């Protein structure tokens, strides 16, 4: 028997699906812009870099739903099941749930490409990038929901 209502579990899934992909996509694009900019010793000015970063993020956020929707749905359902059966919503649980889909990508890629090992590195890179975006999206979603009090109210109903 579930310890929490279906409504509370649905809120967890909705939060993961609505907030996870855009936050994860924005974080991934920001990392992909900021790290090379720093590594190349700041080749462009800060205003120009900021403008490029804003444009990249504004393009990435809508596309993040296309790329990250399955990951967000799977993570949201895993978290909802965990919370429904009495688990506390923590950033560790969000991180673990967010890495389910990238793990499935890596494992299925490993087994499906045994005949052609040269195609394995791109599949693993895809899984690693998906893991970074999913983890960033999950932790940022948790922090945002914790800040609004949703997590504290949900964890208080034990």
Short mmCIF file of N, CA and C in Angstrom, two decimals:
data_model
loop_
_atom_site.label_atom_id
_atom_site.label_comp_id
_atom_site.label_asym_id
_atom_site.label_seq_id
_atom_site.Cartn_x
_atom_site.Cartn_y
_atom_site.Cartn_z
N UNK A 1 0.84 -1.18 0.00
CA UNK A 1 0.00 0.00 0.00
C UNK A 1 0.88 1.24 0.00
N UNK A 2 0.60 2.17 -0.86
CA UNK A 2 1.37 3.41 -0.95
C UNK A 2 1.13 4.28 0.26
N UNK A 3 2.16 4.96 0.68
CA UNK A 3 2.06 5.79 1.88
C UNK A 3 1.64 7.21 1.55
N UNK A 4 1.77 7.62 0.32
CA UNK A 4 1.41 8.97 -0.07
C UNK A 4 0.38 8.93 -1.19
N UNK A 5 -0.28 10.06 -1.36
CA UNK A 5 -1.34 10.11 -2.37
C UNK A 5 -0.76 10.15 -3.78
N UNK A 6 -1.60 9.80 -4.72
CA UNK A 6 -1.22 9.85 -6.13
C UNK A 6 -0.97 11.29 -6.55
N UNK A 7 -1.68 12.24 -5.95
CA UNK A 7 -1.49 13.65 -6.28
C UNK A 7 -0.09 14.14 -5.97
N UNK A 8 0.46 13.71 -4.84
CA UNK A 8 1.82 14.11 -4.50
C UNK A 8 2.83 13.48 -5.45
N UNK A 9 2.61 12.23 -5.82
CA UNK A 9 3.49 11.57 -6.78
C UNK A 9 3.39 12.25 -8.15
N UNK A 10 2.19 12.65 -8.54
CA UNK A 10 2.00 13.34 -9.81
C UNK A 10 2.73 14.68 -9.82
N UNK A 11 2.74 15.37 -8.69
CA UNK A 11 3.46 16.65 -8.61
C UNK A 11 4.95 16.45 -8.83
N UNK A 12 5.48 15.35 -8.33
CA UNK A 12 6.91 15.06 -8.53
C UNK A 12 7.20 14.82 -10.01
N UNK A 13 6.34 14.04 -10.67
CA UNK A 13 6.53 13.76 -12.09
C UNK A 13 6.39 15.04 -12.91
N UNK A 14 5.39 15.83 -12.63
CA UNK A 14 5.17 17.08 -13.38
C UNK A 14 6.34 18.03 -13.19
N UNK A 15 6.84 18.15 -11.97
CA UNK A 15 7.99 19.02 -11.72
C UNK A 15 9.21 18.54 -12.49
N UNK A 16 9.44 17.23 -12.51
CA UNK A 16 10.60 16.69 -13.22
C UNK A 16 10.48 16.92 -14.73
N UNK A 17 9.29 16.74 -15.26
CA UNK A 17 9.10 16.87 -16.71
C UNK A 17 9.10 18.34 -17.15
N UNK A 18 8.52 19.22 -16.34
CA UNK A 18 8.43 20.63 -16.73
C UNK A 18 9.75 21.36 -16.51
N UNK A 19 10.40 21.11 -15.39
CA UNK A 19 11.60 21.88 -15.04
C UNK A 19 12.90 21.21 -15.45
N UNK A 20 12.95 19.89 -15.44
CA UNK A 20 14.20 19.17 -15.68
C UNK A 20 14.85 19.44 -17.02
N UNK A 21 14.17 19.23 -18.14
CA UNK A 21 14.83 19.43 -19.44
C UNK A 21 15.35 20.85 -19.68
N UNK A 22 14.58 21.91 -19.42
CA UNK A 22 15.17 23.22 -19.70
C UNK A 22 16.33 23.57 -18.78
N UNK A 23 16.25 23.18 -17.51
CA UNK A 23 17.36 23.47 -16.60
C UNK A 23 18.59 22.65 -16.97
N UNK A 24 18.41 21.39 -17.31
CA UNK A 24 19.54 20.56 -17.73
C UNK A 24 20.14 21.01 -19.04
N UNK A 25 19.29 21.37 -19.99
CA UNK A 25 19.80 21.86 -21.28
C UNK A 25 20.54 23.17 -21.15
N UNK A 26 20.00 24.08 -20.34
CA UNK A 26 20.68 25.37 -20.13
C UNK A 26 22.01 25.17 -19.43
N UNK A 27 22.05 24.29 -18.44
CA UNK A 27 23.30 24.04 -17.72
C UNK A 27 24.34 23.40 -18.64
N UNK A 28 23.91 22.45 -19.46
CA UNK A 28 24.85 21.78 -20.38
C UNK A 28 25.41 22.77 -21.40
N UNK A 29 24.55 23.57 -21.99
CA UNK A 29 25.02 24.56 -22.97
C UNK A 29 25.93 25.58 -22.31
N UNK A 30 25.59 26.00 -21.10
CA UNK A 30 26.45 26.95 -20.39
C UNK A 30 27.83 26.33 -20.13
N UNK A 31 27.86 25.08 -19.71
CA UNK A 31 29.15 24.42 -19.50
C UNK A 31 29.94 24.29 -20.79
N UNK A 32 29.24 23.96 -21.88
CA UNK A 32 29.91 23.80 -23.16
C UNK A 32 30.41 25.13 -23.73
N UNK A 33 29.90 26.23 -23.24
CA UNK A 33 30.37 27.55 -23.67
C UNK A 33 31.44 28.09 -22.73
N UNK A 34 31.22 27.95 -21.43
CA UNK A 34 32.10 28.57 -20.44
C UNK A 34 33.44 27.86 -20.34
N UNK A 35 33.44 26.54 -20.32
CA UNK A 35 34.70 25.79 -20.15
C UNK A 35 35.68 26.08 -21.29
N UNK A 36 35.28 26.02 -22.56
CA UNK A 36 36.26 26.36 -23.61
C UNK A 36 36.68 27.84 -23.57
N UNK A 37 35.78 28.71 -23.18
CA UNK A 37 36.12 30.13 -23.09
C UNK A 37 37.21 30.35 -22.05
N UNK A 38 37.08 29.69 -20.92
CA UNK A 38 38.10 29.80 -19.87
C UNK A 38 39.38 29.09 -20.30
N UNK A 39 39.26 27.91 -20.92
CA UNK A 39 40.43 27.13 -21.31
C UNK A 39 41.26 27.81 -22.39
N UNK A 40 40.63 28.62 -23.20
CA UNK A 40 41.36 29.33 -24.26
C UNK A 40 41.78 30.73 -23.83
N UNK A 41 41.76 30.98 -22.53
CA UNK A 41 42.24 32.22 -21.94
C UNK A 41 41.43 33.45 -22.39
N UNK A 42 40.11 33.31 -22.39
CA UNK A 42 39.16 34.40 -22.61
C UNK A 42 39.40 35.14 -23.94
N UNK A 43 39.24 34.44 -25.08
CA UNK A 43 39.55 35.06 -26.37
C UNK A 43 38.60 36.18 -26.80
N UNK A 44 37.38 36.20 -26.27
CA UNK A 44 36.44 37.27 -26.62
C UNK A 44 36.08 38.05 -25.36
N UNK A 45 35.58 39.24 -25.56
CA UNK A 45 35.23 40.09 -24.42
C UNK A 45 34.03 39.52 -23.67
N UNK A 46 33.87 39.94 -22.44
CA UNK A 46 32.78 39.46 -21.60
C UNK A 46 31.41 39.82 -22.20
N UNK A 47 31.20 41.06 -22.69
CA UNK A 47 29.87 41.35 -23.27
C UNK A 47 29.56 40.48 -24.50
N UNK A 48 30.55 40.26 -25.35
CA UNK A 48 30.32 39.44 -26.53
C UNK A 48 30.07 37.98 -26.12
N UNK A 49 30.83 37.49 -25.16
CA UNK A 49 30.63 36.13 -24.67
C UNK A 49 29.25 35.99 -24.04
N UNK A 50 28.85 36.96 -23.26
CA UNK A 50 27.53 36.90 -22.61
C UNK A 50 26.41 36.88 -23.63
N UNK A 51 26.56 37.67 -24.67
CA UNK A 51 25.55 37.69 -25.72
C UNK A 51 25.48 36.34 -26.43
N UNK A 52 26.64 35.75 -26.74
CA UNK A 52 26.66 34.43 -27.38
C UNK A 52 26.07 33.36 -26.47
N UNK A 53 26.39 33.44 -25.18
CA UNK A 53 25.87 32.48 -24.22
C UNK A 53 24.34 32.57 -24.11
N UNK A 54 23.83 33.79 -24.04
CA UNK A 54 22.38 33.98 -23.97
C UNK A 54 21.69 33.43 -25.21
N UNK A 55 22.26 33.68 -26.38
CA UNK A 55 21.67 33.16 -27.61
C UNK A 55 21.68 31.63 -27.63
N UNK A 56 22.79 31.05 -27.21
CA UNK A 56 22.89 29.59 -27.20
C UNK A 56 21.88 28.97 -26.25
N UNK A 57 21.74 29.55 -25.07
CA UNK A 57 20.79 29.01 -24.09
C UNK A 57 19.37 29.19 -24.57
N UNK A 58 19.06 30.32 -25.20
CA UNK A 58 17.69 30.55 -25.68
C UNK A 58 17.32 29.57 -26.79
N UNK A 59 18.29 29.12 -27.54
CA UNK A 59 18.03 28.10 -28.56
C UNK A 59 17.95 26.71 -27.94
N UNK A 60 18.78 26.47 -26.92
CA UNK A 60 18.87 25.14 -26.32
C UNK A 60 17.67 24.77 -25.48
N UNK A 61 17.04 25.73 -24.84
CA UNK A 61 15.95 25.41 -23.92
C UNK A 61 14.78 24.72 -24.63
N UNK A 62 14.28 25.23 -25.75
CA UNK A 62 13.19 24.49 -26.42
C UNK A 62 13.64 23.13 -26.94
N UNK A 63 14.88 23.04 -27.42
CA UNK A 63 15.37 21.76 -27.92
C UNK A 63 15.60 20.75 -26.80
N UNK A 64 15.79 21.25 -25.59
CA UNK A 64 16.02 20.35 -24.46
C UNK A 64 14.81 19.47 -24.19
N UNK A 65 13.62 19.97 -24.48
CA UNK A 65 12.44 19.13 -24.30
C UNK A 65 12.45 17.97 -25.28
N UNK A 66 12.91 18.20 -26.49
CA UNK A 66 12.95 17.13 -27.49
C UNK A 66 13.97 16.06 -27.07
N UNK A 67 15.13 16.50 -26.59
CA UNK A 67 16.21 15.58 -26.25
C UNK A 67 16.01 14.95 -24.87
N UNK A 68 15.58 15.73 -23.90
CA UNK A 68 15.57 15.27 -22.53
C UNK A 68 14.23 14.83 -21.97
N UNK A 69 13.21 14.78 -22.79
CA UNK A 69 11.88 14.45 -22.28
C UNK A 69 11.81 13.02 -21.74
N UNK A 70 12.38 12.05 -22.47
CA UNK A 70 12.33 10.66 -22.00
C UNK A 70 13.08 10.50 -20.69
N UNK A 71 14.22 11.13 -20.59
CA UNK A 71 14.99 11.07 -19.35
C UNK A 71 14.22 11.67 -18.19
N UNK A 72 13.57 12.80 -18.43
CA UNK A 72 12.80 13.46 -17.37
C UNK A 72 11.59 12.63 -16.96
N UNK A 73 10.92 12.03 -17.91
CA UNK A 73 9.76 11.20 -17.59
C UNK A 73 10.19 9.99 -16.77
N UNK A 74 11.25 9.32 -17.20
CA UNK A 74 11.72 8.14 -16.48
C UNK A 74 12.19 8.51 -15.07
N UNK A 75 12.94 9.59 -14.95
CA UNK A 75 13.40 10.03 -13.63
C UNK A 75 12.23 10.45 -12.75
N UNK A 76 11.27 11.16 -13.33
CA UNK A 76 10.10 11.57 -12.56
C UNK A 76 9.29 10.40 -12.06
N UNK A 77 9.11 9.39 -12.91
CA UNK A 77 8.36 8.20 -12.49
C UNK A 77 9.11 7.42 -11.41
N UNK A 78 10.43 7.33 -11.54
CA UNK A 78 11.22 6.64 -10.52
C UNK A 78 11.14 7.38 -9.19
N UNK A 79 11.25 8.70 -9.23
CA UNK A 79 11.14 9.49 -8.00
C UNK A 79 9.75 9.40 -7.41
N UNK A 80 8.73 9.44 -8.25
CA UNK A 80 7.35 9.34 -7.76
C UNK A 80 7.12 8.01 -7.06
N UNK A 81 7.64 6.94 -7.63
CA UNK A 81 7.50 5.63 -6.98
C UNK A 81 8.24 5.60 -5.65
N UNK A 82 9.42 6.17 -5.63
CA UNK A 82 10.22 6.21 -4.39
C UNK A 82 9.52 7.03 -3.31
N UNK A 83 9.00 8.19 -3.70
CA UNK A 83 8.32 9.06 -2.74
C UNK A 83 6.99 8.44 -2.30
N UNK A 84 6.28 7.80 -3.22
CA UNK A 84 5.00 7.19 -2.87
C UNK A 84 5.14 6.11 -1.82
N UNK A 85 6.24 5.43 -1.84
CA UNK A 85 6.46 4.34 -0.87
C UNK A 85 7.20 4.79 0.37
N UNK A 86 7.21 6.11 0.61
CA UNK A 86 7.73 6.62 1.86
C UNK A 86 9.13 7.18 1.83
N UNK A 87 9.77 7.20 0.69
CA UNK A 87 11.12 7.76 0.61
C UNK A 87 11.11 9.28 0.69
N UNK A 88 12.20 9.81 1.18
CA UNK A 88 12.35 11.26 1.25
C UNK A 88 12.94 11.78 -0.05
N UNK A 89 12.44 12.90 -0.50
CA UNK A 89 12.95 13.52 -1.71
C UNK A 89 14.21 14.31 -1.36
N UNK A 90 15.36 13.80 -1.75
CA UNK A 90 16.64 14.44 -1.48
C UNK A 90 17.36 14.68 -2.80
N UNK A 91 18.42 15.44 -2.74
CA UNK A 91 19.15 15.69 -3.98
C UNK A 91 19.85 14.41 -4.44
N UNK A 92 20.20 13.52 -3.51
CA UNK A 92 20.80 12.25 -3.88
C UNK A 92 19.79 11.37 -4.64
N UNK A 93 18.56 11.35 -4.17
CA UNK A 93 17.55 10.54 -4.85
C UNK A 93 17.25 11.12 -6.23
N UNK A 94 17.23 12.44 -6.34
CA UNK A 94 17.02 13.07 -7.65
C UNK A 94 18.17 12.76 -8.61
N UNK A 95 19.38 12.82 -8.09
CA UNK A 95 20.55 12.52 -8.91
C UNK A 95 20.53 11.07 -9.38
N UNK A 96 20.23 10.16 -8.47
CA UNK A 96 20.18 8.73 -8.84
C UNK A 96 19.09 8.48 -9.88
N UNK A 97 17.93 9.07 -9.70
CA UNK A 97 16.84 8.87 -10.66
C UNK A 97 17.18 9.45 -12.02
N UNK A 98 17.89 10.56 -12.03
CA UNK A 98 18.23 11.20 -13.30
C UNK A 98 19.24 10.39 -14.11
N UNK A 99 19.99 9.52 -13.47
CA UNK A 99 21.01 8.75 -14.18
C UNK A 99 20.50 7.41 -14.69
N UNK A 100 19.22 7.12 -14.49
CA UNK A 100 18.67 5.86 -14.98
C UNK A 100 18.67 5.82 -16.51
N UNK A 101 18.15 6.85 -17.15
CA UNK A 101 18.06 6.85 -18.61
C UNK A 101 19.45 6.84 -19.27
N UNK A 102 20.40 7.67 -18.82
CA UNK A 102 21.74 7.56 -19.42
C UNK A 102 22.38 6.19 -19.21
N UNK A 103 22.11 5.55 -18.09
CA UNK A 103 22.63 4.20 -17.87
C UNK A 103 22.00 3.22 -18.85
N UNK A 104 20.70 3.36 -19.08
CA UNK A 104 20.03 2.50 -20.07
C UNK A 104 20.60 2.75 -21.46
N UNK A 105 20.88 4.01 -21.80
CA UNK A 105 21.50 4.31 -23.10
C UNK A 105 22.86 3.64 -23.24
N UNK A 106 23.68 3.75 -22.21
CA UNK A 106 25.02 3.17 -22.27
C UNK A 106 24.96 1.64 -22.35
N UNK A 107 24.12 1.04 -21.55
CA UNK A 107 24.04 -0.43 -21.54
C UNK A 107 23.46 -0.96 -22.86
N UNK A 108 22.40 -0.33 -23.33
CA UNK A 108 21.82 -0.79 -24.60
C UNK A 108 22.78 -0.54 -25.76
N UNK A 109 23.51 0.57 -25.71
CA UNK A 109 24.52 0.83 -26.74
C UNK A 109 25.64 -0.19 -26.71
N UNK A 110 26.06 -0.56 -25.51
CA UNK A 110 27.11 -1.56 -25.36
C UNK A 110 26.69 -2.90 -25.94
N UNK A 111 25.47 -3.34 -25.66
CA UNK A 111 25.02 -4.64 -26.14
C UNK A 111 24.66 -4.63 -27.63
N UNK A 112 24.15 -3.52 -28.13
CA UNK A 112 23.72 -3.51 -29.53
C UNK A 112 24.88 -3.31 -30.50
N UNK A 113 26.02 -2.84 -30.02
CA UNK A 113 27.14 -2.55 -30.92
C UNK A 113 28.30 -3.51 -30.75
N UNK A 114 28.07 -4.68 -30.23
CA UNK A 114 29.16 -5.63 -30.03
C UNK A 114 29.80 -6.04 -31.35
N UNK A 115 29.06 -6.04 -32.44
CA UNK A 115 29.61 -6.41 -33.74
C UNK A 115 30.44 -5.31 -34.39
N UNK A 116 30.26 -4.08 -33.99
CA UNK A 116 31.01 -2.97 -34.59
C UNK A 116 31.58 -2.08 -33.49
N UNK A 117 32.73 -2.42 -32.96
CA UNK A 117 33.29 -1.67 -31.82
C UNK A 117 33.68 -0.24 -32.16
N UNK A 118 33.85 0.09 -33.42
CA UNK A 118 34.23 1.46 -33.77
C UNK A 118 33.10 2.46 -33.55
N UNK A 119 31.88 1.97 -33.46
CA UNK A 119 30.76 2.88 -33.21
C UNK A 119 30.43 3.01 -31.73
N UNK A 120 31.15 2.32 -30.87
CA UNK A 120 30.90 2.39 -29.44
C UNK A 120 31.26 3.75 -28.82
N UNK A 121 32.39 4.37 -29.17
CA UNK A 121 32.71 5.67 -28.54
C UNK A 121 31.65 6.76 -28.73
N UNK A 122 31.08 6.94 -29.92
CA UNK A 122 30.03 7.96 -30.03
C UNK A 122 28.80 7.66 -29.19
N UNK A 123 28.45 6.39 -29.05
CA UNK A 123 27.30 6.01 -28.23
C UNK A 123 27.58 6.32 -26.77
N UNK A 124 28.78 6.04 -26.31
CA UNK A 124 29.14 6.31 -24.92
C UNK A 124 29.26 7.81 -24.66
N UNK A 125 29.73 8.56 -25.63
CA UNK A 125 29.79 10.02 -25.49
C UNK A 125 28.38 10.58 -25.39
N UNK A 126 27.47 10.05 -26.20
CA UNK A 126 26.08 10.47 -26.13
C UNK A 126 25.50 10.18 -24.74
N UNK A 127 25.77 9.01 -24.21
CA UNK A 127 25.27 8.65 -22.88
C UNK A 127 25.89 9.54 -21.81
N UNK A 128 27.17 9.87 -21.95
CA UNK A 128 27.84 10.73 -20.96
C UNK A 128 27.28 12.15 -21.00
N UNK A 129 27.04 12.68 -22.18
CA UNK A 129 26.48 14.03 -22.29
C UNK A 129 25.06 14.05 -21.75
N UNK A 130 24.31 13.00 -22.04
CA UNK A 130 22.95 12.89 -21.50
C UNK A 130 22.99 12.80 -19.98
N UNK A 131 23.98 12.10 -19.43
CA UNK A 131 24.11 11.99 -17.98
C UNK A 131 24.42 13.35 -17.35
N UNK A 132 25.27 14.12 -17.98
CA UNK A 132 25.60 15.45 -17.45
C UNK A 132 24.37 16.34 -17.46
N UNK A 133 23.67 16.36 -18.59
CA UNK A 133 22.47 17.21 -18.68
C UNK A 133 21.39 16.74 -17.71
N UNK A 134 21.18 15.44 -17.60
CA UNK A 134 20.15 14.91 -16.70
C UNK A 134 20.49 15.20 -15.25
N UNK A 135 21.75 15.00 -14.89
CA UNK A 135 22.16 15.25 -13.50
C UNK A 135 22.03 16.74 -13.16
N UNK A 136 22.46 17.60 -14.05
CA UNK A 136 22.33 19.05 -13.81
C UNK A 136 20.86 19.44 -13.68
N UNK A 137 20.04 18.94 -14.58
CA UNK A 137 18.62 19.26 -14.54
C UNK A 137 17.96 18.76 -13.27
N UNK A 138 18.31 17.56 -12.83
CA UNK A 138 17.69 17.00 -11.62
C UNK A 138 18.10 17.77 -10.37
N UNK A 139 19.38 18.05 -10.23
CA UNK A 139 19.84 18.76 -9.04
C UNK A 139 19.32 20.20 -9.02
N UNK A 140 19.32 20.86 -10.17
CA UNK A 140 18.79 22.23 -10.22
C UNK A 140 17.29 22.25 -9.95
N UNK A 141 16.56 21.27 -10.45
CA UNK A 141 15.13 21.18 -10.17
C UNK A 141 14.90 20.95 -8.69
N UNK A 142 15.68 20.06 -8.09
CA UNK A 142 15.55 19.83 -6.65
C UNK A 142 15.82 21.11 -5.87
N UNK A 143 16.90 21.80 -6.21
CA UNK A 143 17.23 23.03 -5.49
C UNK A 143 16.15 24.10 -5.65
N UNK A 144 15.59 24.20 -6.85
CA UNK A 144 14.51 25.16 -7.07
C UNK A 144 13.27 24.79 -6.26
N UNK A 145 12.91 23.53 -6.27
CA UNK A 145 11.74 23.09 -5.51
C UNK A 145 11.99 23.16 -4.00
N UNK A 146 13.21 22.94 -3.59
CA UNK A 146 13.54 23.07 -2.17
C UNK A 146 13.42 24.53 -1.75
N UNK A 147 13.83 25.41 -2.60
CA UNK A 147 13.75 26.85 -2.31
C UNK A 147 12.30 27.32 -2.20
N UNK A 148 11.41 26.74 -3.00
CA UNK A 148 10.00 27.14 -2.95
C UNK A 148 9.25 26.48 -1.80
N UNK A 149 9.85 25.51 -1.15
CA UNK A 149 9.20 24.85 -0.02
C UNK A 149 8.49 23.56 -0.38
N UNK A 150 8.40 23.22 -1.65
CA UNK A 150 7.70 22.00 -2.07
C UNK A 150 8.35 20.76 -1.45
N UNK A 151 9.67 20.71 -1.47
CA UNK A 151 10.38 19.54 -0.95
C UNK A 151 10.20 19.43 0.55
N UNK A 152 10.27 20.54 1.26
CA UNK A 152 10.10 20.50 2.71
C UNK A 152 8.70 20.03 3.08
N UNK A 153 7.67 20.51 2.35
CA UNK A 153 6.29 20.07 2.64
C UNK A 153 6.13 18.59 2.33
N UNK A 154 6.71 18.16 1.22
CA UNK A 154 6.58 16.75 0.82
C UNK A 154 7.31 15.84 1.81
N UNK A 155 8.49 16.23 2.24
CA UNK A 155 9.26 15.41 3.19
C UNK A 155 8.68 15.45 4.59
N UNK A 156 7.92 16.50 4.92
CA UNK A 156 7.33 16.61 6.25
C UNK A 156 6.16 15.64 6.42
N UNK A 157 5.55 15.21 5.34
CA UNK A 157 4.37 14.32 5.40
C UNK A 157 4.83 12.87 5.42
N UNK A 158 5.48 12.48 6.44
CA UNK A 158 5.96 11.09 6.55
C UNK A 158 4.91 10.20 7.13
#
